[in-house]
GROMACS .gro file of C-alpha atoms in nm:
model
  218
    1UNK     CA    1 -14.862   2.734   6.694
    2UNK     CA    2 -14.868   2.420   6.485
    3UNK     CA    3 -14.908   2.386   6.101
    4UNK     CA    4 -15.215   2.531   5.965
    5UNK     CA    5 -15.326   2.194   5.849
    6UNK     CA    6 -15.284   2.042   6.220
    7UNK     CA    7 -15.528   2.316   6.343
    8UNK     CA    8 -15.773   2.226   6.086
    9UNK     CA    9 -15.767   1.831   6.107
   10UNK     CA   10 -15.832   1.971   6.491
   11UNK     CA   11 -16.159   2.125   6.399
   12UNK     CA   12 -16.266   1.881   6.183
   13UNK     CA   13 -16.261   1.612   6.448
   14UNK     CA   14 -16.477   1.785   6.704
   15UNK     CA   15 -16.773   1.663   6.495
   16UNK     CA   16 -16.683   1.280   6.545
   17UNK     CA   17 -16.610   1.386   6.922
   18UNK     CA   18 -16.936   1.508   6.918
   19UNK     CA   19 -17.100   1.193   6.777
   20UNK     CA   20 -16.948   0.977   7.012
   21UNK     CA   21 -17.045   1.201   7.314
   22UNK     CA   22 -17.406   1.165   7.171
   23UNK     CA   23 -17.358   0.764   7.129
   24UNK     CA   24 -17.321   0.751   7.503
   25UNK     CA   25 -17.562   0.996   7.592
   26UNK     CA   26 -17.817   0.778   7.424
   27UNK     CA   27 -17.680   0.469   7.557
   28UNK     CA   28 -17.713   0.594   7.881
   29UNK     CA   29 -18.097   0.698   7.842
   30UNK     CA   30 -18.177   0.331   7.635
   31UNK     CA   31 -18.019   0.101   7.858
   32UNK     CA   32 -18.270   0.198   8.086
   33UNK     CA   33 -18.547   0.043   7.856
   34UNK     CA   34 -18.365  -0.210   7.676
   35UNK     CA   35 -18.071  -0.342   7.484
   36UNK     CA   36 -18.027  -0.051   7.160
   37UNK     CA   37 -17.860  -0.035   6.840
   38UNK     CA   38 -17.655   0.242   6.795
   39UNK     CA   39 -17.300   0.151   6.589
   40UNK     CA   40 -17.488   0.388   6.305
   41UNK     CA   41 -17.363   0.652   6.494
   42UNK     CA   42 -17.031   0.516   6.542
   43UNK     CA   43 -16.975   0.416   6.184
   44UNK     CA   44 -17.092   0.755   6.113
   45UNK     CA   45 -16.783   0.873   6.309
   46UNK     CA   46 -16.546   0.673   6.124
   47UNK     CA   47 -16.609   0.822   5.761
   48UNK     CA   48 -16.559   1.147   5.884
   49UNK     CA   49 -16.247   1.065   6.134
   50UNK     CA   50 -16.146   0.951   5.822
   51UNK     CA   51 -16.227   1.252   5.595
   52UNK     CA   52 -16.022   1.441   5.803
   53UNK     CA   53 -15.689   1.261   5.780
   54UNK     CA   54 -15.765   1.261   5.437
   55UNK     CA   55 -15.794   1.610   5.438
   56UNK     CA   56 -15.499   1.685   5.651
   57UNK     CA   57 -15.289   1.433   5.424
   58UNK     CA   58 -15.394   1.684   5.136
   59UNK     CA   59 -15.385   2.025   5.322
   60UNK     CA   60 -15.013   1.905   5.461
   61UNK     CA   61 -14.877   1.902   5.173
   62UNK     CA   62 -15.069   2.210   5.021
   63UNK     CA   63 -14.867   2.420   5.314
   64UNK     CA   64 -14.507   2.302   5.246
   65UNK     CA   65 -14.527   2.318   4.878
   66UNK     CA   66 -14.655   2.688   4.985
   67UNK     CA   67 -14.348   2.759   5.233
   68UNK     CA   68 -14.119   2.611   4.915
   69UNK     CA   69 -14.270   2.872   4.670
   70UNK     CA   70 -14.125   3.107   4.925
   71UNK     CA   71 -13.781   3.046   4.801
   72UNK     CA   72 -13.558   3.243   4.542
   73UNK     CA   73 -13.493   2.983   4.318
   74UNK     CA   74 -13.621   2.655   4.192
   75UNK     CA   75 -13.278   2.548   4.198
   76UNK     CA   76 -13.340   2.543   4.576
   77UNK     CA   77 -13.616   2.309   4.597
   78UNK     CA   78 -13.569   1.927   4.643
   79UNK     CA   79 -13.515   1.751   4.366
   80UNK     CA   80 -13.785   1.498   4.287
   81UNK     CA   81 -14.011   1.807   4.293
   82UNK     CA   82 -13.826   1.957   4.024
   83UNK     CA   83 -13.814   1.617   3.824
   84UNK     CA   84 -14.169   1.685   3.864
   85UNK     CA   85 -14.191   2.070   3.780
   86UNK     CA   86 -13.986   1.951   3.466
   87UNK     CA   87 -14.210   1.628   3.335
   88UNK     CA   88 -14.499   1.871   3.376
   89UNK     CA   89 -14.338   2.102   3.111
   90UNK     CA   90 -14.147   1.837   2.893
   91UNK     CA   91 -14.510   1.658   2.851
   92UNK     CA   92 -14.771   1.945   2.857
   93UNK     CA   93 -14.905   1.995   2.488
   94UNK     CA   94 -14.859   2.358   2.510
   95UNK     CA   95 -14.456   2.388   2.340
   96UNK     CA   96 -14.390   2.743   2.519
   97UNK     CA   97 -14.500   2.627   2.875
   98UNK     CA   98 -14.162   2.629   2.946
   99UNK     CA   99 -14.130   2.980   2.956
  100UNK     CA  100 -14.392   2.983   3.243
  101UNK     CA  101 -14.078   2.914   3.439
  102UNK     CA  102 -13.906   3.240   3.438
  103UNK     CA  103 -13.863   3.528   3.661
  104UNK     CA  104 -14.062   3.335   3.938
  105UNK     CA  105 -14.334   3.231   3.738
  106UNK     CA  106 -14.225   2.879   3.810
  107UNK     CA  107 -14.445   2.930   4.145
  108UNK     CA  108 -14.716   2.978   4.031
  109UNK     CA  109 -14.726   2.676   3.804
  110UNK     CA  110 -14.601   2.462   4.075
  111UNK     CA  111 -14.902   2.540   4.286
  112UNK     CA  112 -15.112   2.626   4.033
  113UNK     CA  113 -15.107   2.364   3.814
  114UNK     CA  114 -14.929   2.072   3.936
  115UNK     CA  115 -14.971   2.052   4.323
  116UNK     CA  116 -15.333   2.144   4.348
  117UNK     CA  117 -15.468   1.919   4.028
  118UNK     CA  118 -15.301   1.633   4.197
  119UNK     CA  119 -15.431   1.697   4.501
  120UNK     CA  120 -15.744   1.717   4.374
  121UNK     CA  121 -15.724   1.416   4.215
  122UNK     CA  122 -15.622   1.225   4.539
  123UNK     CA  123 -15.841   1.003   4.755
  124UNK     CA  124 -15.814   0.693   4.911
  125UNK     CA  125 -15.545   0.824   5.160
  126UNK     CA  126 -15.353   0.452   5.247
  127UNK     CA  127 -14.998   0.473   5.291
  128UNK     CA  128 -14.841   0.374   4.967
  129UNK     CA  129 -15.083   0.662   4.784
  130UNK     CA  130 -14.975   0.903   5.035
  131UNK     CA  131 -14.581   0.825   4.972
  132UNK     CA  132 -14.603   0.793   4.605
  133UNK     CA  133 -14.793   1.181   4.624
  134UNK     CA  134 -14.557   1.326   4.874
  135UNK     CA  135 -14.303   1.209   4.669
  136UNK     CA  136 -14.404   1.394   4.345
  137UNK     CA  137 -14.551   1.712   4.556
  138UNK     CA  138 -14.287   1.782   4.806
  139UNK     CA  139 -14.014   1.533   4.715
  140UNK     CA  140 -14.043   1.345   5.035
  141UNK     CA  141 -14.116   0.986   5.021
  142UNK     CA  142 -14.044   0.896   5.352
  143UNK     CA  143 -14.334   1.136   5.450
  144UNK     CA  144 -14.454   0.872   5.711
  145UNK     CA  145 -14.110   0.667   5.791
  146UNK     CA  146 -14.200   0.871   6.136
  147UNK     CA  147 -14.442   0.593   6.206
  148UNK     CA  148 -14.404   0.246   6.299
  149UNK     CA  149 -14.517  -0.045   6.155
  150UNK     CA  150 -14.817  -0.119   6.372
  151UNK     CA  151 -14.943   0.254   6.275
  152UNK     CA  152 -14.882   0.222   5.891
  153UNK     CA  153 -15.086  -0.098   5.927
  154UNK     CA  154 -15.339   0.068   6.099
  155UNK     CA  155 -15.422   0.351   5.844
  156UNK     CA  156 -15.421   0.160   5.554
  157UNK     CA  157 -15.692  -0.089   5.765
  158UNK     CA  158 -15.851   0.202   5.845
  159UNK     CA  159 -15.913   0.362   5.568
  160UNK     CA  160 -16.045   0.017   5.438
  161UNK     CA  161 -16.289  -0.045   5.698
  162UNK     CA  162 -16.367   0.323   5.585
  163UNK     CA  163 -16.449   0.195   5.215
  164UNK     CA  164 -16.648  -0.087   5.327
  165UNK     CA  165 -16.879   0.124   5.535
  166UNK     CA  166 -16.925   0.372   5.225
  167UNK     CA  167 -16.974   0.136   4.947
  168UNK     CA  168 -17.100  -0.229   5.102
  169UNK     CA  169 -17.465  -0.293   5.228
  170UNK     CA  170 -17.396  -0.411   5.626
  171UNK     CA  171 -17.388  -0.763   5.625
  172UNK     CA  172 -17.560  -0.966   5.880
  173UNK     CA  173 -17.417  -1.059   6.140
  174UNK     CA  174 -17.153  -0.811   6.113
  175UNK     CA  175 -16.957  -0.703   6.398
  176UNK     CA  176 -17.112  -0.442   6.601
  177UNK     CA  177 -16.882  -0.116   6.574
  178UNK     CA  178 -16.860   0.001   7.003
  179UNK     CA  179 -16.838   0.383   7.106
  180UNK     CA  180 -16.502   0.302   7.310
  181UNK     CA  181 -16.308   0.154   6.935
  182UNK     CA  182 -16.441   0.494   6.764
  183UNK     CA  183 -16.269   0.641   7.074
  184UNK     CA  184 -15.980   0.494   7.024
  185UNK     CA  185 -15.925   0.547   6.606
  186UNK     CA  186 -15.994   0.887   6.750
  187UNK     CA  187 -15.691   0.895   6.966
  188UNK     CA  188 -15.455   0.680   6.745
  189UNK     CA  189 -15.529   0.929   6.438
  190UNK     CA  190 -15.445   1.228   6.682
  191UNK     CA  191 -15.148   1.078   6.804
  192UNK     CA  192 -15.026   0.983   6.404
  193UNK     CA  193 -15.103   1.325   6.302
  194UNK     CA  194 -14.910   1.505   6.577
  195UNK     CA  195 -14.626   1.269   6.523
  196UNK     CA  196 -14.633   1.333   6.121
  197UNK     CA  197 -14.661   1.712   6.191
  198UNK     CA  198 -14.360   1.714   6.324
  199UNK     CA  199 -14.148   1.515   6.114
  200UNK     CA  200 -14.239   1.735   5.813
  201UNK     CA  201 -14.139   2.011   6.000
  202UNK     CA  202 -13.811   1.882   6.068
  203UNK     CA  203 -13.784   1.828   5.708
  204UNK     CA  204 -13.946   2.146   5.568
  205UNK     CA  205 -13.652   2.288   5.830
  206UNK     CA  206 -13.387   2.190   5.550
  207UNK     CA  207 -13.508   2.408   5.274
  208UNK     CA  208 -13.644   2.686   5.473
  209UNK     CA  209 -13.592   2.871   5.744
  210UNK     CA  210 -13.868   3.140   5.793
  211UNK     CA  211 -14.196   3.172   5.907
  212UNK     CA  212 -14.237   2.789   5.970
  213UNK     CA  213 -14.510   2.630   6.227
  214UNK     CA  214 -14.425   2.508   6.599
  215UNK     CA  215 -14.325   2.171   6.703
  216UNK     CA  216 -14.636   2.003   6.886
  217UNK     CA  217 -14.538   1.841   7.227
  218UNK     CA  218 -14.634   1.487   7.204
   0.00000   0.00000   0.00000
């Protein structure tokens, strides 16, 4: 099976699939009658398409820095995540919060208390916030080097066109957002997502070996 957080950006797309079933449904019973608006629904579809790369962006990450807190030593994890582990202690204001580290507890303050607050924290998943977390979280910049340019330039447009819809009155005259492009974000974002899943794994491969997710066949 694939990663956990593959299944679960799965799921949460069957609502927009849903909405854009509905779109045409509708069309189909309105064009009888008339010309219809109905891009509501379709920009409807886009804030949650985009909610769940978000979320999958987040939950991603959640997963590997679970499978590294599966290892015997934090000697063994990459090294910008220890940088990280280590400014966390250096700069919290509690002086003996190095001694969390010992005997495993380093863990549970990794997922504890520095990978979830900063995932928490995260939102407006374009590709330069996504590398500079990955970075910090699982010490892998290159997190989405898997994609090409034309992708990269897609999600951060994406996710744009995402913030205008949430935050900006529709102007007039503004282009009318069709069924068939909903459609296709759709199957772009399923195609990046498969094609991230399985560069992580291949990178998740060099620091451990067990109990890891399937490749998806693309």
């Amino acid at each position: 099976m694939p990663s956990y957080s593959f299944g679960d950006y799965r799921r949460r797309t069957l609502d927009v699939k849903k909405i854009s079933r509905d779109y045409k449904t509708l069309r189909d019973i309105f064009n009888k009658r008339g010309r219809v608006g109905l891009d509501h629904l379709s920009r409807s579809g886009i804030l949650l398409l985009c909610g769940a790369w978000e979320t999958y962006v987040e939950d991603i990450m959640r997963e590997i820095a679970t499978h590294f807190a599966t290892l015997d030593k934090i000697e063994e994890m990459p090294e910008e995540v220890k940088k990280t582990i280590a400014n966390y202690v250096k700069n919290h204001k509690e002086d003996n919060k190095v001694l969390k580290l010992a005997d495993g507890g380093w863990k549970t303050l990794y997922l504890d208390e520095v990978v979830e607050p900063k995932i928490s924290g995260f939102n407006t998943p374009k590709v330069r916030n996504i590398k500079e977390l990955s970075k910090k979280l699982i010490g892998y910049e290159e997190m989405l080097d898997c994609l090409g340019s034309a992708d990269q330039d897609l999600i951060d447009n994406f996710v744009g066109f995402r913030g205008h819809i949430a935050h900006n009155v529709r102007n007039r005259g503004e282009k009318y957002l069709s069924v068939e492009k909903l459609d296709e974000y759709i199957e772009d974002f399923q195609a990046i997502v498969t094609t991230v899943d399985n560069h992580l794994l291949n990178y998740l491969r060099i620091y451990v070996n067990k109990r890891l997710w399937n490749r998806i066949s693309e």
